[in-house]
Amino acid sequence: MNRILDPRRHYSSPEDMGDDGVNTTLNTTMGEVIAARYSRRGMLKGALAVTAISGTVSPMALLAGRAEATEAKPIFNFKEVVAGVDETHHVAEGYDANVLLRWGDPLFPDAPDFDPQNQSADAQARQLGYNNDFIGLVPTPNGDDISQRALLVVNHEYTTEELMFPGLREQEEAGFEGMTQQLVDIELMAHGGSIVEIRKNNGRWEVVRDSRYNRRITAETEMEITGPAAGHDLLKTSADPEGRRVMGMLNNCAGGVTPWGTWLSAEENFNGYFGVNVPEDGLPVVEAQYDDPQAQTKAQDERDAAYLARRDEILGGLDNLDLMERYGVPGAWYAWNRFYDRFEVAKEPNEPNRFGWVVEIDPRDPNSVPKKRTALGRMKHEGAENVVNGDGRLVVYMGDDERFDYVYKFVTAGAYDPDDRAANMDLLDEGTLYVAKYNVDGTGEWLPLVHGQGPLTEENGFRDQAEVLIKTRLAADALGATKMDRPEDIAPGPDGQIYVMLTNNTRRAAEDVNAANPRPENAFGHIVSMIAPEGDHAAETFNWTILVKCGDPSIAEIGATFSPDTTENGWFGMPDNCVIDAQGRLWISTDGNSAEETGRADGLWGITTDGEGLATSVHFFRCPVGAELCGPFFTPDTESLFVGVQHPAEGGEDWPEFARVSTFDDPSTRWPDFQDGVPPRPAVVVITKAGGGKIAV
Ligand code: FEO
Ligand code: CA
Ligand code: CA
């Protein structure tokens, strides 16, 4: 989810315990001014002068120089989609976009059909979960061609109560008044992930519902904690005094698949599930005062202050408050702690430490226990795209999605063995975690997070390697890593290139800019391109430049740097997920575009990364209103492209044609079913060329 632009996840509530690095003032920023102006400027668009704000680096010159030495990649060959916002999806002419799986679709022969008016936790546990984010394909064990038959893995990131359940108004605003244990139990089952066997039949993908591999992972699936932090005191709870077993995974955003056919699922905003039950007896009551809004605001402020004081009194009795605060715990975005003590930090203060990891799951064994791989660090993990280095070691790239947080990579100690799957299964338990430091001259360093090295000592709060990993963010702070504009997905390529999506950061002040994050109040994000020296992804240095600063290139103040060949449909803001296809082309999906922000829905764009036409972007797929686009994932033959349409209808208030909060009963779109009484449903969509063939070639 895009937590910055999503108004329903508001951050000024009494529940908001400041995420470190997040400036909690609510001053209007330049980016917000630009965004607001954008929505009003209408016909003036073409009349605005273009005098781009110059950055501290010249990405065009640097990349053009590199491009001369490299062979030009194939271009994107398709007719662009028109940018805009409406109730449905759009794909480039000559392509089919078919819904493969929707929230609630049954995944087993005996699973019930989706019945939105009569949902249950038991039914949800046998159906596709909510809000599909990462999408991957892993090979079946039977030697099938993965481009024809495969195991689809899907993350289910989060739930939105008022869009899922009938009769509710916006629940976060309403203090979760409508959330019963029955509904919370459905939410628990709607999280996690799904494994589904799929096959291509006469050119169209279909679900193999009776496959023995189909599986739901939920917020209650038993998992093992492995690697250096397993068994550490900070991971022990009353339900798990050994600190080695945990129930479920939470807020799994992007991820990756390993060369040995396992699924890496990355836990992102886990902090949101933890809360504190603050007794409300005796707190001031705020009455609606329609004739005196100032008095009402004052009364609300007084109530909030009293609430916070009471909450802080409860939290004040806990150890490791600095650790909790650095990760934004308790986020209190859900009502789960009212029904389950493990989500109540006053009762189980270590439970949050057991989330925020990369989880490795073996889709080929439906009975396998998912493993939380602590060696890869604990953060708000966005993804875990990886590459086999020249020396055989696996290198996993990871963004920590928070304003002013960091870019990481993990290098395994051992080498991947393509001939011995079993030997690879615990490769991710041993290796070195690094955090990136970007120098002003276009060089960079990977700083190792190793106990005993530099500041990572007991005197500084790190007693052993386990504590370095559980407190990854604090360790990276101590090392002086570069504060980024919300690192999302990272795509590494085989010839040493690495693309980092930095989605936005409107809280970066002018005095806080650095070379790799050169725009203050960065509302639209940018993409950093890194090069591993001589293609060595395990190296401790790199070179970098900025591929593109995003946003509307026709508004001078935004300072976007798409190439002049980019059409008015071709530019985008808020890059989130990304993939390099088998043709070597970079594709980017976005989260946060809207009628208000950029005059366009989220979707998929291809961008030229070198050669002629560098930083030319083209629009291939467009989401229905309110949805962000996740995935994307290509089959190796480039003939099928899987994308995840997440949270259709969310943020209805950002679309002038709807202009109110979307709910189950009154959504801004009922995509993809468009049937009365059926709510909008997040869905996995497969794109193919009409009549077959490679996509965009
Ligand atoms: Fe779940 Fe960083 O997006
Ligand atoms: Ca997202
Ligand atoms: Ca994301």
PDB file of C-alpha atoms in Angstrom, residues 345-449:
ATOM      1  CA  VAL A 345       2.337  -4.915  22.729  1.00  0.00           C
ATOM      2  CA  ALA A 346       1.716  -4.223  26.409  1.00  0.00           C
ATOM      3  CA  LYS A 347       1.203  -7.974  26.865  1.00  0.00           C
ATOM      4  CA  GLU A 348       3.593  -9.439  24.278  1.00  0.00           C
ATOM      5  CA  PRO A 349       6.242  -6.794  23.621  1.00  0.00           C
ATOM      6  CA  ASN A 350       8.496  -9.251  21.729  1.00  0.00           C
ATOM      7  CA  GLU A 351       5.876 -10.448  19.258  1.00  0.00           C
ATOM      8  CA  PRO A 352       6.555  -7.566  16.818  1.00  0.00           C
ATOM      9  CA  ASN A 353      10.227  -8.630  16.708  1.00  0.00           C
ATOM     10  CA  ARG A 354       9.109 -11.873  15.085  1.00  0.00           C
ATOM     11  CA  PHE A 355       7.826  -9.979  12.034  1.00  0.00           C
ATOM     12  CA  GLY A 356       9.602  -7.867   9.445  1.00  0.00           C
ATOM     13  CA  TRP A 357      11.574 -10.737   7.940  1.00  0.00           C
ATOM     14  CA  VAL A 358      11.976 -12.387   4.556  1.00  0.00           C
ATOM     15  CA  VAL A 359      10.085 -15.695   4.596  1.00  0.00           C
ATOM     16  CA  GLU A 360      11.239 -18.588   2.403  1.00  0.00           C
ATOM     17  CA  ILE A 361       8.532 -21.046   1.353  1.00  0.00           C
ATOM     18  CA  ASP A 362       8.911 -24.249  -0.673  1.00  0.00           C
ATOM     19  CA  PRO A 363       5.879 -24.451  -2.988  1.00  0.00           C
ATOM     20  CA  ARG A 364       6.830 -27.950  -4.134  1.00  0.00           C
ATOM     21  CA  ASP A 365       6.153 -29.401  -0.682  1.00  0.00           C
ATOM     22  CA  PRO A 366       2.674 -28.458   0.546  1.00  0.00           C
ATOM     23  CA  ASN A 367       3.603 -29.617   4.057  1.00  0.00           C
ATOM     24  CA  SER A 368       6.820 -27.615   4.287  1.00  0.00           C
ATOM     25  CA  VAL A 369       7.182 -25.202   7.205  1.00  0.00           C
ATOM     26  CA  PRO A 370       7.871 -21.640   5.964  1.00  0.00           C
ATOM     27  CA  LYS A 371      11.120 -20.218   7.324  1.00  0.00           C
ATOM     28  CA  LYS A 372      11.765 -16.658   8.466  1.00  0.00           C
ATOM     29  CA  ARG A 373      15.359 -16.080   7.345  1.00  0.00           C
ATOM     30  CA  THR A 374      16.813 -13.736   9.957  1.00  0.00           C
ATOM     31  CA  ALA A 375      20.189 -13.439   8.220  1.00  0.00           C
ATOM     32  CA  LEU A 376      18.505 -11.105   5.707  1.00  0.00           C
ATOM     33  CA  GLY A 377      17.710  -8.561   8.390  1.00  0.00           C
ATOM     34  CA  ARG A 378      14.575  -7.098   9.891  1.00  0.00           C
ATOM     35  CA  MET A 379      12.961  -4.104   8.262  1.00  0.00           C
ATOM     36  CA  LYS A 380       9.843  -3.107   6.363  1.00  0.00           C
ATOM     37  CA  HIS A 381      10.950  -5.415   3.599  1.00  0.00           C
ATOM     38  CA  GLU A 382       9.627  -4.477   0.195  1.00  0.00           C
ATOM     39  CA  GLY A 383      11.055  -7.231  -2.007  1.00  0.00           C
ATOM     40  CA  ALA A 384      13.744  -9.872  -2.361  1.00  0.00           C
ATOM     41  CA  GLU A 385      14.716 -10.014  -6.028  1.00  0.00           C
ATOM     42  CA  ASN A 386      17.941 -11.916  -6.423  1.00  0.00           C
ATOM     43  CA  VAL A 387      20.650 -12.932  -8.834  1.00  0.00           C
ATOM     44  CA  VAL A 388      23.266 -15.683  -8.947  1.00  0.00           C
ATOM     45  CA  ASN A 389      26.649 -13.994  -8.861  1.00  0.00           C
ATOM     46  CA  GLY A 390      29.494 -15.098 -11.132  1.00  0.00           C
ATOM     47  CA  ASP A 391      31.021 -17.058  -8.237  1.00  0.00           C
ATOM     48  CA  GLY A 392      27.743 -18.910  -7.579  1.00  0.00           C
ATOM     49  CA  ARG A 393      26.718 -17.004  -4.462  1.00  0.00           C
ATOM     50  CA  LEU A 394      23.159 -15.700  -4.354  1.00  0.00           C
ATOM     51  CA  VAL A 395      22.750 -11.955  -3.913  1.00  0.00           C
ATOM     52  CA  VAL A 396      19.373 -10.691  -2.681  1.00  0.00           C
ATOM     53  CA  TYR A 397      18.480  -6.990  -3.055  1.00  0.00           C
ATOM     54  CA  MET A 398      16.063  -5.465  -0.550  1.00  0.00           C
ATOM     55  CA  GLY A 399      14.497  -2.059   0.038  1.00  0.00           C
ATOM     56  CA  ASP A 400      13.271  -0.886   3.441  1.00  0.00           C
ATOM     57  CA  ASP A 401      10.123   1.038   2.542  1.00  0.00           C
ATOM     58  CA  GLU A 402      10.041   4.008   4.870  1.00  0.00           C
ATOM     59  CA  ARG A 403      10.883   7.609   4.285  1.00  0.00           C
ATOM     60  CA  PHE A 404      14.630   8.055   4.927  1.00  0.00           C
ATOM     61  CA  ASP A 405      15.312   4.331   5.172  1.00  0.00           C
ATOM     62  CA  TYR A 406      17.841   2.270   3.312  1.00  0.00           C
ATOM     63  CA  VAL A 407      18.798  -0.030   0.448  1.00  0.00           C
ATOM     64  CA  TYR A 408      20.245  -3.419   1.437  1.00  0.00           C
ATOM     65  CA  LYS A 409      21.698  -6.538  -0.116  1.00  0.00           C
ATOM     66  CA  PHE A 410      22.473  -9.967   1.284  1.00  0.00           C
ATOM     67  CA  VAL A 411      25.257 -12.151  -0.074  1.00  0.00           C
ATOM     68  CA  THR A 412      25.155 -15.850   0.816  1.00  0.00           C
ATOM     69  CA  ALA A 413      28.272 -17.447   2.262  1.00  0.00           C
ATOM     70  CA  GLY A 414      27.879 -20.587   0.174  1.00  0.00           C
ATOM     71  CA  ALA A 415      27.388 -21.034  -3.552  1.00  0.00           C
ATOM     72  CA  TYR A 416      24.189 -22.131  -5.264  1.00  0.00           C
ATOM     73  CA  ASP A 417      24.393 -25.681  -6.608  1.00  0.00           C
ATOM     74  CA  PRO A 418      22.167 -26.071  -9.684  1.00  0.00           C
ATOM     75  CA  ASP A 419      22.476 -29.873  -9.470  1.00  0.00           C
ATOM     76  CA  ASP A 420      21.544 -30.340  -5.826  1.00  0.00           C
ATOM     77  CA  ARG A 421      18.326 -28.618  -4.737  1.00  0.00           C
ATOM     78  CA  ALA A 422      18.511 -29.941  -1.182  1.00  0.00           C
ATOM     79  CA  ALA A 423      21.932 -28.359  -0.708  1.00  0.00           C
ATOM     80  CA  ASN A 424      20.459 -24.912  -1.442  1.00  0.00           C
ATOM     81  CA  MET A 425      17.530 -25.085   0.917  1.00  0.00           C
ATOM     82  CA  ASP A 426      19.284 -23.391   3.857  1.00  0.00           C
ATOM     83  CA  LEU A 427      21.690 -21.236   1.841  1.00  0.00           C
ATOM     84  CA  LEU A 428      19.931 -18.094   3.078  1.00  0.00           C
ATOM     85  CA  ASP A 429      20.823 -18.780   6.718  1.00  0.00           C
ATOM     86  CA  GLU A 430      24.454 -17.800   6.353  1.00  0.00           C
ATOM     87  CA  GLY A 431      25.966 -14.779   4.677  1.00  0.00           C
ATOM     88  CA  THR A 432      26.543 -11.050   4.965  1.00  0.00           C
ATOM     89  CA  LEU A 433      23.950  -8.282   5.049  1.00  0.00           C
ATOM     90  CA  TYR A 434      25.059  -4.920   3.630  1.00  0.00           C
ATOM     91  CA  VAL A 435      23.519  -1.444   3.528  1.00  0.00           C
ATOM     92  CA  ALA A 436      24.182   1.073   0.768  1.00  0.00           C
ATOM     93  CA  LYS A 437      26.015   4.366   1.053  1.00  0.00           C
ATOM     94  CA  TYR A 438      25.838   6.576  -2.056  1.00  0.00           C
ATOM     95  CA  ASN A 439      28.724   9.015  -2.516  1.00  0.00           C
ATOM     96  CA  VAL A 440      28.325  12.350  -4.244  1.00  0.00           C
ATOM     97  CA  ASP A 441      30.771  11.420  -7.011  1.00  0.00           C
ATOM     98  CA  GLY A 442      28.659   8.540  -8.325  1.00  0.00           C
ATOM     99  CA  THR A 443      30.519   5.836  -6.418  1.00  0.00           C
ATOM    100  CA  GLY A 444      29.055   3.893  -3.548  1.00  0.00           C
ATOM    101  CA  GLU A 445      29.864   1.421  -0.801  1.00  0.00           C
ATOM    102  CA  TRP A 446      28.124  -1.591   0.632  1.00  0.00           C
ATOM    103  CA  LEU A 447      28.633  -1.385   4.406  1.00  0.00           C
ATOM    104  CA  PRO A 448      28.551  -4.787   6.147  1.00  0.00           C
ATOM    105  CA  LEU A 449      26.226  -5.267   9.132  1.00  0.00           C
TER     106      LEU A 449
END
